[in-house]
Coordinates of C-alpha atoms in Angstrom, one line a residue:
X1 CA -61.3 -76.8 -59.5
X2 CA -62.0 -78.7 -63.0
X3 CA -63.0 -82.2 -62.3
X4 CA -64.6 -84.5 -65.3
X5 CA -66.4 -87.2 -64.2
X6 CA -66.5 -89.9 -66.7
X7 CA -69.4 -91.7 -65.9
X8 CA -71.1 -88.5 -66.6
X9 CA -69.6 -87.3 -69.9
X10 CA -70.6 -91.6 -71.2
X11 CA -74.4 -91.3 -70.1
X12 CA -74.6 -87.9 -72.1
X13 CA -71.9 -89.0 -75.2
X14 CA -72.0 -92.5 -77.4
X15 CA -68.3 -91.6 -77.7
X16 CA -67.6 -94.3 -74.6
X17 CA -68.9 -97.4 -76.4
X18 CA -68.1 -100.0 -74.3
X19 CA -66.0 -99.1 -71.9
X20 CA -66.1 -101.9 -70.0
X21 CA -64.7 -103.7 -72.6
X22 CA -62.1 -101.8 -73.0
X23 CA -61.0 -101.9 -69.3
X24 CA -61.6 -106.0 -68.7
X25 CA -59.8 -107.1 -65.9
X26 CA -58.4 -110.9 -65.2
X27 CA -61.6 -112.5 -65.7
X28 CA -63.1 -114.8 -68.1
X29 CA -64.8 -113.4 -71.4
X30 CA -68.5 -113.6 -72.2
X31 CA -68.8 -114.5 -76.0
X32 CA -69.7 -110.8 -77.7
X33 CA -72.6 -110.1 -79.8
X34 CA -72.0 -109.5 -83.1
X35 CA -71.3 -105.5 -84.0
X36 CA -74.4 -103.7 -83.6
X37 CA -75.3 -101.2 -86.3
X38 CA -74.8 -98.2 -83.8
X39 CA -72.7 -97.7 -80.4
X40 CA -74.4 -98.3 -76.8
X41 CA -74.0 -96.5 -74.0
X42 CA -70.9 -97.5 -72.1
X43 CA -71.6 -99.5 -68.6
X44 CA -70.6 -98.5 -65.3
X45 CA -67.5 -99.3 -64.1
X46 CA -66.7 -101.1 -61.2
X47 CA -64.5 -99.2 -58.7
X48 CA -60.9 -101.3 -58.8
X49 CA -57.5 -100.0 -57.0
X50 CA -56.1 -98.8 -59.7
X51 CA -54.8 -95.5 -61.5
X52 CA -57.7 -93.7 -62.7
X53 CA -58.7 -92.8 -66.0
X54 CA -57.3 -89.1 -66.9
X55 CA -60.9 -87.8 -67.2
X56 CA -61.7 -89.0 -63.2
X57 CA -58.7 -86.4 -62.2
X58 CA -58.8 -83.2 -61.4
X59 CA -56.4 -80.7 -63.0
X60 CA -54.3 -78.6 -61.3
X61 CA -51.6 -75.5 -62.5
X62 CA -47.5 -76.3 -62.4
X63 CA -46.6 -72.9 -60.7
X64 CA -44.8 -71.3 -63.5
X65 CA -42.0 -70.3 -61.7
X66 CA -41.0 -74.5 -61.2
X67 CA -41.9 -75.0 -65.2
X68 CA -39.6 -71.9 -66.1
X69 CA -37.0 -73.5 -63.6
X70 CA -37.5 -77.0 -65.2
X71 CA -37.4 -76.0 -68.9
X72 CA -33.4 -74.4 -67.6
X73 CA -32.7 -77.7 -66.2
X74 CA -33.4 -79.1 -69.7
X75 CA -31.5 -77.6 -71.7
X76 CA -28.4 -77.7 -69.7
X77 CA -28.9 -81.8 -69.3
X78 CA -29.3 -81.4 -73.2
X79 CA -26.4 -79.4 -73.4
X80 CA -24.6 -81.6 -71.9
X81 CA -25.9 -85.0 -73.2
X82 CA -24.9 -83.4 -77.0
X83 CA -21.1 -82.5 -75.1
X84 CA -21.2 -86.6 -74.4
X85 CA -22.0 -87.2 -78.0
X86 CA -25.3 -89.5 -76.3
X87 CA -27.1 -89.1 -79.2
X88 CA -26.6 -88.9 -83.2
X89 CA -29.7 -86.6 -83.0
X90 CA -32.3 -85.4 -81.4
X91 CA -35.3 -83.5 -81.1
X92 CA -37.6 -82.9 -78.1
X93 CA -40.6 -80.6 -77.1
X94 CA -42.2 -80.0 -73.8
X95 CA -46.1 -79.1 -73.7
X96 CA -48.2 -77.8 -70.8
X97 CA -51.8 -76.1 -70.8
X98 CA -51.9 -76.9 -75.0
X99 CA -48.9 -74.5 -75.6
X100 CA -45.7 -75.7 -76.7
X101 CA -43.5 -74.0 -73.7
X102 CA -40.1 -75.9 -75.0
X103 CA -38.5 -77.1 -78.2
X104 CA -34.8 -78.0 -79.3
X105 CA -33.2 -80.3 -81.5
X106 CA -29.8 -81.1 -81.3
X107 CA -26.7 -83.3 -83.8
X108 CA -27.4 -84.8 -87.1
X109 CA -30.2 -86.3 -88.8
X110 CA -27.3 -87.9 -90.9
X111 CA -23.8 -87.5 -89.3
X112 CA -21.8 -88.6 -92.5
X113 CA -23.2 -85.9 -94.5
X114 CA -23.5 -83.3 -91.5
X115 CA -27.0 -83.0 -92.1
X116 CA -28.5 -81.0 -89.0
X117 CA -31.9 -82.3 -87.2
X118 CA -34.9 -79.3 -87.2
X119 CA -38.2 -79.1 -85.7
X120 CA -39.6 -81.2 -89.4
X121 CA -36.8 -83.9 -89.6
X122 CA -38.9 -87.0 -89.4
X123 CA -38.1 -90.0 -87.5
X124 CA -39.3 -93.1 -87.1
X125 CA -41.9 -93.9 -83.9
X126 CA -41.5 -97.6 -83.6
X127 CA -44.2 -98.3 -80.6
X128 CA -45.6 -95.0 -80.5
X129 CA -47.3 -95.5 -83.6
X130 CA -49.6 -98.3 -81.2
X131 CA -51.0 -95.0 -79.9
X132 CA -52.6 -94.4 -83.4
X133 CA -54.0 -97.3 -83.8
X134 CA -55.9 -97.3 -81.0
X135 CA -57.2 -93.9 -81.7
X136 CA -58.4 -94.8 -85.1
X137 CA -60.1 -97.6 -84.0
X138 CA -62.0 -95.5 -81.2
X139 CA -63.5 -93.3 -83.8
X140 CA -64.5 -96.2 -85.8
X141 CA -66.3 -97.8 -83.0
X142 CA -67.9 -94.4 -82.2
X143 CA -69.2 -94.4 -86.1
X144 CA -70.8 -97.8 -85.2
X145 CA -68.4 -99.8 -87.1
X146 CA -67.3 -102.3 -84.7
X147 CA -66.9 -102.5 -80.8
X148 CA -64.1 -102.7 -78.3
X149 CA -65.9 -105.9 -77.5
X150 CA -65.9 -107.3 -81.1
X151 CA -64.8 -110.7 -81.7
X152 CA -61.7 -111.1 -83.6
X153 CA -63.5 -114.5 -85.0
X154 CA -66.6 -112.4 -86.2
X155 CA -64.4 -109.8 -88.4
X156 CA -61.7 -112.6 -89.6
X157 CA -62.3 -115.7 -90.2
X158 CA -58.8 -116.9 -90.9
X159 CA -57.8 -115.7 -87.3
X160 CA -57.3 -118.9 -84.7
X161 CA -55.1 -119.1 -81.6
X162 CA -54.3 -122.8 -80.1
X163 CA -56.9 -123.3 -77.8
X164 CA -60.8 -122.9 -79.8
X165 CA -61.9 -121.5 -76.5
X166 CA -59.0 -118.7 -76.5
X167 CA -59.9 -118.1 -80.2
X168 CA -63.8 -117.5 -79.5
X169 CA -63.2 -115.1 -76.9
X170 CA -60.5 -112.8 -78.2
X171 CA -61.7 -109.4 -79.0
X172 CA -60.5 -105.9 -80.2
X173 CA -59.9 -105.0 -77.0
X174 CA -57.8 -107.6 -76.0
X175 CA -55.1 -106.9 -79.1
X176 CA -55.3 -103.4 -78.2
X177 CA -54.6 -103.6 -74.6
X178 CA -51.8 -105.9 -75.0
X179 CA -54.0 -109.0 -73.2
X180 CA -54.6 -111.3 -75.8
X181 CA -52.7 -113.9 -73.9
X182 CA -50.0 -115.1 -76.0
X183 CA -46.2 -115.1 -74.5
X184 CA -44.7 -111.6 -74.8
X185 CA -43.3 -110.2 -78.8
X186 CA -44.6 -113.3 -80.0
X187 CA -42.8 -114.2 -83.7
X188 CA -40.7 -110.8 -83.4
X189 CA -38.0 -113.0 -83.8
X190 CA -39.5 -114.0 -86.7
X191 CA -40.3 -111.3 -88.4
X192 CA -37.0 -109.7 -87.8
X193 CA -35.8 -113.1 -90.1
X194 CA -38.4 -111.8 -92.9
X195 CA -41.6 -113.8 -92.5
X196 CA -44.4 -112.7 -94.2
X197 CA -47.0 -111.3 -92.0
X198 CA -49.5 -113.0 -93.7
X199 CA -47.8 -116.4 -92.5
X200 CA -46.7 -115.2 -89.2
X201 CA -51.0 -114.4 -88.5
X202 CA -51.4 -118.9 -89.0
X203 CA -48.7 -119.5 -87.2
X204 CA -50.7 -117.5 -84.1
X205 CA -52.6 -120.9 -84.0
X206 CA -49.3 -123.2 -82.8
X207 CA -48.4 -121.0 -80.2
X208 CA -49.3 -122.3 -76.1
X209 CA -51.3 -119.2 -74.9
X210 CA -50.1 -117.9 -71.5
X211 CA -53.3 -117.3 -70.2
X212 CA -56.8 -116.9 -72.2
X213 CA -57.5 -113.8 -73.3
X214 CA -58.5 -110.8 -70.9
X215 CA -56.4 -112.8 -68.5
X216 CA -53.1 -111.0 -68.3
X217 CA -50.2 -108.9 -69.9
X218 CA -48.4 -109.9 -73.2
X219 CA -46.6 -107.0 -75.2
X220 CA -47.4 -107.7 -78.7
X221 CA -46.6 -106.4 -82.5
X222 CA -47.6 -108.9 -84.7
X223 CA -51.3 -109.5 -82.7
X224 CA -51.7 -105.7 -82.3
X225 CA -51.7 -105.4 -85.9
X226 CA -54.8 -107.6 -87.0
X227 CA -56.7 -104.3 -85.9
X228 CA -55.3 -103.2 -89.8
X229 CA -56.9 -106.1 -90.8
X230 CA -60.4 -105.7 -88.6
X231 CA -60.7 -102.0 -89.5
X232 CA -60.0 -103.1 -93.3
X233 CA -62.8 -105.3 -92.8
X234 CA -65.1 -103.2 -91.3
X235 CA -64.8 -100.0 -93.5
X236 CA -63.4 -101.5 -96.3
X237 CA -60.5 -98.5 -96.6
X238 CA -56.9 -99.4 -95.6
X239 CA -55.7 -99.0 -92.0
X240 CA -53.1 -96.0 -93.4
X241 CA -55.8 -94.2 -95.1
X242 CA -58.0 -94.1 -92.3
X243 CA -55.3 -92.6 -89.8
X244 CA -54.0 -90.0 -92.5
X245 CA -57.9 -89.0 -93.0
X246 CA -58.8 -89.2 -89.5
X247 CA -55.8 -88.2 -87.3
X248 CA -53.0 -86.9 -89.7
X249 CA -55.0 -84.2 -91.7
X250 CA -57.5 -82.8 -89.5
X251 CA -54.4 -82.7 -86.6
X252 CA -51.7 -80.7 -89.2
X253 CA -49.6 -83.2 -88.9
X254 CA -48.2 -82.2 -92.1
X255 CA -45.2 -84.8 -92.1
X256 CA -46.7 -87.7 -90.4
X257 CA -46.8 -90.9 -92.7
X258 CA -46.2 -94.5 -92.9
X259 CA -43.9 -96.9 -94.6
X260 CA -40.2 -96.9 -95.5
X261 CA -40.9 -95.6 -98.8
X262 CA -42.8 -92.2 -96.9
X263 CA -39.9 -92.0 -94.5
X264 CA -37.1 -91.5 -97.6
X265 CA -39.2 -89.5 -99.7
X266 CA -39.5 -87.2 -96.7
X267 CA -37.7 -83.6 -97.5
X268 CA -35.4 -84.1 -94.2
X269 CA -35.3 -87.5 -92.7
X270 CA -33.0 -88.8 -89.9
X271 CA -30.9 -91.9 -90.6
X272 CA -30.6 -94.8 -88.1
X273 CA -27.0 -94.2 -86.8
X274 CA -24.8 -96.9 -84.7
X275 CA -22.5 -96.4 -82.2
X276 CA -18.7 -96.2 -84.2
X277 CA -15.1 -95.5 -82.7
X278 CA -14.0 -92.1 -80.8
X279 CA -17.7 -91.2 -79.6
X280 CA -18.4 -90.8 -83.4
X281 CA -22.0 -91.9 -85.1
X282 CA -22.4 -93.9 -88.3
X283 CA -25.4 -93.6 -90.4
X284 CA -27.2 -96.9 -91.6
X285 CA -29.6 -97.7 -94.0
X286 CA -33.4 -98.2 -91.8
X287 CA -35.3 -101.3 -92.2
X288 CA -38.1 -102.5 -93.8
X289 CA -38.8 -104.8 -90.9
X290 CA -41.1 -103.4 -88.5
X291 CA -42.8 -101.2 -91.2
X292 CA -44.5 -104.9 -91.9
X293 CA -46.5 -104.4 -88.7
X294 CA -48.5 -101.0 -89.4
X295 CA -50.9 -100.6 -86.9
X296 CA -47.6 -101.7 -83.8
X297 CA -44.8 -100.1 -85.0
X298 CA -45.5 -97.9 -89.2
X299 CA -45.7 -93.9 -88.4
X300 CA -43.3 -91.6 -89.3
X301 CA -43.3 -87.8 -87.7
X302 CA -41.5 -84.8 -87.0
X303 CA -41.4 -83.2 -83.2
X304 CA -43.4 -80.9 -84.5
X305 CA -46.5 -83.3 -85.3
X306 CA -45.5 -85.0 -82.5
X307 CA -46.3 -81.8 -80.3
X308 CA -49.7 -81.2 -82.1
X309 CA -50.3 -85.3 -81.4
X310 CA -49.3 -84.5 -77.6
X311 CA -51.7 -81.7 -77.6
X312 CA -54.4 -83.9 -78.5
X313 CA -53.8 -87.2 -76.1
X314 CA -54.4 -84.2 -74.0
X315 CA -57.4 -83.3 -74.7
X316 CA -56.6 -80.2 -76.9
X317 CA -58.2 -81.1 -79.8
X318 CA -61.9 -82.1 -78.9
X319 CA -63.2 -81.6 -83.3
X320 CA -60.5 -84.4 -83.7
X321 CA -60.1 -86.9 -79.7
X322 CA -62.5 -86.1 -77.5
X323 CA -62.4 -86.5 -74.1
X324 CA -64.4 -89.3 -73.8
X325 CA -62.8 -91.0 -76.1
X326 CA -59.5 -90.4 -74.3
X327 CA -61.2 -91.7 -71.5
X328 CA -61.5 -94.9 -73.1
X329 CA -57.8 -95.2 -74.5
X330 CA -56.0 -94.3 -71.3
X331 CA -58.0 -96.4 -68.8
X332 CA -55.8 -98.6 -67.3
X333 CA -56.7 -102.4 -68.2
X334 CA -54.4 -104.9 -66.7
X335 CA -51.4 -105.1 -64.7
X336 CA -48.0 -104.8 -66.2
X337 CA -45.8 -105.5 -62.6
X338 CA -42.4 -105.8 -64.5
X339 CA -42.7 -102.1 -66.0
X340 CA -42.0 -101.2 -62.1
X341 CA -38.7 -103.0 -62.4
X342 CA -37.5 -102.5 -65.8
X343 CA -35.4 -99.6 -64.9
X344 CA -33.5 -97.5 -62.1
X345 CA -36.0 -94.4 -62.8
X346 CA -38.9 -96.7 -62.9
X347 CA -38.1 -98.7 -60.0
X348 CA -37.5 -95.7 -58.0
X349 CA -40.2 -93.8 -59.1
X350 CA -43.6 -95.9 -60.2
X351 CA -45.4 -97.5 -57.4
X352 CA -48.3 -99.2 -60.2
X353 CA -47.8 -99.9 -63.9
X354 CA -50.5 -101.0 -66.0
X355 CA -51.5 -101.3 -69.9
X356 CA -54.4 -98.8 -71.1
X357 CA -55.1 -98.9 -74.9
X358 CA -51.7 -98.3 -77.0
X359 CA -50.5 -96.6 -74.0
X360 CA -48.8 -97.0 -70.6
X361 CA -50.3 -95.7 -67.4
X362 CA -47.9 -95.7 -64.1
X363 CA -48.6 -94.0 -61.0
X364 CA -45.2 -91.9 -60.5
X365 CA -44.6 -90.3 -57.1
X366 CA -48.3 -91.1 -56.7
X367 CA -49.5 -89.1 -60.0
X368 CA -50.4 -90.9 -62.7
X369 CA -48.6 -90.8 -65.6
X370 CA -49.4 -91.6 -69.4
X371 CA -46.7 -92.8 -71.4
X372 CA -44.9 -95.2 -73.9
X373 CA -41.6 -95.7 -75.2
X374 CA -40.5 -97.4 -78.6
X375 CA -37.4 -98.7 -80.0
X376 CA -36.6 -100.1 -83.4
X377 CA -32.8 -100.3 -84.6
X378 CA -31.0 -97.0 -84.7
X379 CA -34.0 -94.9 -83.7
X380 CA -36.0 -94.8 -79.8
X381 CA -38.8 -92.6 -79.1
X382 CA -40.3 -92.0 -75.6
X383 CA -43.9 -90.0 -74.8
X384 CA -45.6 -88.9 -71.6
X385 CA -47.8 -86.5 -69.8
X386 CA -49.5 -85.8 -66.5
X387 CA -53.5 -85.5 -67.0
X388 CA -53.7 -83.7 -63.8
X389 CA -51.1 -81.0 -65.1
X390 CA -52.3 -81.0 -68.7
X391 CA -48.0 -81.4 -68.9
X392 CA -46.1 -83.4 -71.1
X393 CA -42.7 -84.3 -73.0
X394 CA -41.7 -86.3 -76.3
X395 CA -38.2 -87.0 -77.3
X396 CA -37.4 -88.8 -80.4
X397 CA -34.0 -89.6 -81.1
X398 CA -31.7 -91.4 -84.4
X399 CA -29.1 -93.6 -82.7
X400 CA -29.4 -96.6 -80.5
X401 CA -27.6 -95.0 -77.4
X402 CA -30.0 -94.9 -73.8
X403 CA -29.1 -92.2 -72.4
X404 CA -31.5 -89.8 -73.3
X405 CA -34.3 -92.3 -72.3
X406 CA -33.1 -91.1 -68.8
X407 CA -33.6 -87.5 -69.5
X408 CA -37.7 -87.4 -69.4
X409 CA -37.9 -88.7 -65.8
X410 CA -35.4 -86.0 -65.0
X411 CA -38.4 -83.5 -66.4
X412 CA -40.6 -85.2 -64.6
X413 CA -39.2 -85.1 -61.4
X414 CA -38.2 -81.2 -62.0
X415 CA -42.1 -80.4 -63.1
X416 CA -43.1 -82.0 -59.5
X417 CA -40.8 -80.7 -57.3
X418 CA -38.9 -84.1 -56.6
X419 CA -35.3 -84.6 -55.6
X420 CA -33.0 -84.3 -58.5
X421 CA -31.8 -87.4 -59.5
X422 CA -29.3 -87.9 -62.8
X423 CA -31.1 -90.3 -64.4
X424 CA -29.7 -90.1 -67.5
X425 CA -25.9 -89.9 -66.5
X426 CA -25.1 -86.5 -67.9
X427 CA -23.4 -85.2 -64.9
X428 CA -21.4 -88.0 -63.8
X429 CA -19.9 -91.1 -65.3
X430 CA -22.8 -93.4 -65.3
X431 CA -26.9 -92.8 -64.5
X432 CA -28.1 -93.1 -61.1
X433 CA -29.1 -96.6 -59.7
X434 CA -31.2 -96.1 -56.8
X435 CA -33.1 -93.0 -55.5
X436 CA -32.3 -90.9 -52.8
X437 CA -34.7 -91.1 -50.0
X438 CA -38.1 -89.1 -51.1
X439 CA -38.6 -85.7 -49.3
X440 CA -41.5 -84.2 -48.5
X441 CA -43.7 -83.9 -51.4
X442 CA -44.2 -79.7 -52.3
X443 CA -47.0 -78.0 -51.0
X444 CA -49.6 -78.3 -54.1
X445 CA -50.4 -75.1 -56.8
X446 CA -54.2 -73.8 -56.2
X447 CA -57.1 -75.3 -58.1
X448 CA -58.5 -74.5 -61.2

């Protein structure tokens, strides 16, 4: 049996700065210090009900014969998904044990022009770019050049939310976890109407907080992305720069980027596609919107960087994430109850949902899951993986159709042995609603 105890790997690596920062829980804020030359040693962290971080669980081995059953299962719901037309295209991988086990694409990265998605047809991430943020901003705080715990105040001066209070006590942290305390997608709407970021950052400053910071869950893109403008700050390089010389090049991600302008001048990119009449898909022309918001919503990628990126969140790639680190960006730090509810999969299958660091953690069937979804128009994107399994999936997808959202529970439940529920609705005339009652949870593969 492998088990990594956290605790242990922070007292030995400086890789864990601050953890307890970066796991605050509803409680008020102490003012920080400002950035110390060099990372300390992370604090302990106080036991709390929750789902725990990947490195405090042991790993255990799918039996093959289930994953080889599984990865059938897959491409037969794929199969018929594509027979439904669900999807303008599509392209999906399944990694377990750092080995890419499973990978198909399927239908057109531009359906006027017939244009076939392959394993390098980039698409847009939306939210899964948040991921990469956070990441980048953990090895900047490991090279001593801020802290999760670093005051927003301290780094920008131009940054103020309503209440002076709120405004002294927001940190990093607290934009990265989604707990900043202002009322969910605030000025989305805005920027969808073509505000300037710039303008939409002052306007932060007229809106009634929720709760102060640290205090609760708010999903945010315009908030999140002031960590482009702290890491700008702090190592005077550009927030893009800094993930293609940190995460991009050193993972192979060979057709990862950001910005519109990357996305077109890809060699095989998939249009944004609507729904149109007689189960037919029409191509549109993607927006610049969201591209506005780097750090929340900017990277471009292929299913094949996305399986090397999977990989990593994994802990495959120690030279480029290590553990520790990981530690950090997938402890869970504060309660996210509606997740539970926001679907039939969800509400059948999660039991805890709660916001880590640019990632999702929910306990599913009592395992806990890492994941996050993202939509922008005409593309949606979905990511998870099991820590305990070292097992995973990513699906991205060009058209604004749900119904492959439903697929990757469907993997899930096939990888742990659960009652097969169509999720999706590829083999009847809607997706499922409810579960059907649980049955005995499978007897449990050996240790390792």
């Amino acid at each position: 049996m492998r088990i990594r105890y956290l605790t242990v790997a922070c007292a030995i690596s400086l890789a864990c700065t601050n953890l307890a920062a970066a796991q605050i829980q509803a409680q008020p804020h102490a003012p920080a210090p400002a950035p110390a030359p060099a990372p300390a040693q992370a604090q302990a962290v106080p036991a709390k009900t929750l789902p725990p971080a990947s490195g405090l669980i042991s790993t255990e081995e799918l039996p093959q014969a289930r994953v080889q059953a599984t990865l059938v299962d897959y491409q037969r719901w794929l199969d018929q998904l594509d027979a439904r037309h669900g999807a303008a295209g599509l392209a999906t991988a399944v990694v377990v044990d750092d080995k890419v086990v499973y990978e198909h694409t399927l239908g057109y990265a531009d359906a006027a022009a017939r244009t076939p998605v392959s394993p390098t047809t980039v698409f847009r991430l939306a939210s899964l770019s948040k991921a990469f943020a956070t990441a980048v901003t953990g090895l900047m705080v490991d090279r001593g050049k801020l802290r999760w715990n670093t005051r927003l105040v301290d780094v920008l001066p131009y940054f103020k939310l309503k209440d002076v209070q709120d405004t002294e006590q927001a940190t990093v942290a607290d934009i990265l976890g989604q707990r900043v305390g202002l009322p969910h997608n605030t000025y989305d709407n805005l920027l969808e109407d073509d505000v300037p970021y710039d303008e939409l950052v002052r306007k932060l400053a007229e809106v009634d907080n929720t709760c102060a910071p640290g205090q609760c869950y708010g999903y945010q893109n315009v908030a999140f992305s002031l960590i482009g403008d702290v890491l700008f700050a702090r190592t005077g390089d550009f927030f893009d720069k800094l993930v293609e010389r940190n995460l991009f090049k050193p993972l192979q991600m060979q057709t990862a980027s950001y910005g519109l302008s990357a996305l077109e001048s890809s060699k095989n990119w998939a249009r944004p596609h609507h729904a149109g009449k007689g189960h037919t898909w029409v191509p549109f022309e993607p927006k610049e919107t969201y591209y506005r918001v780097a750090p929340a919503a900017g990277v471009n990628a292929s299913i094949r960087d996305m399986e090397l990126w999977l990989i990593a969140q994994m802990g495959g790639r120690q030279d480029v994430l290590p553990t520790v680190l990981l530690d950090v960006l997938h402890a869970p730090g504060v309660a996210t109850p509606t997740e539970v509810r926001a679907t039939p999969w969800r509400h059948a299958r999660l039991s805890d949902a709660q916001y880590a660091l640019g990632w999702r953690v929910y306990t599913y069937n009592g395992e806990t899951l890492i994941f996050h979804a993202g939509a922008v128009a005409g593309y949606r994107t979905m990511i998870g993986f099991f820590p305990k399994y070292h097992a995973g999936v990513v699906t991205l997808w060009n058209s604004s159709g749900a119904m492959p959202s439903g697929l990757m529970p469907m993997v899930f439940d096939d990888l742990l042995g659960l009652q097969h529920v169509d999720w999706a609705g590829v083999e009847s005339d809607a997706p499922a609603k409810a579960a059907p009652p649980r049955k005995k949870k499978p007897r449990k593969a050996k240790h390792r």
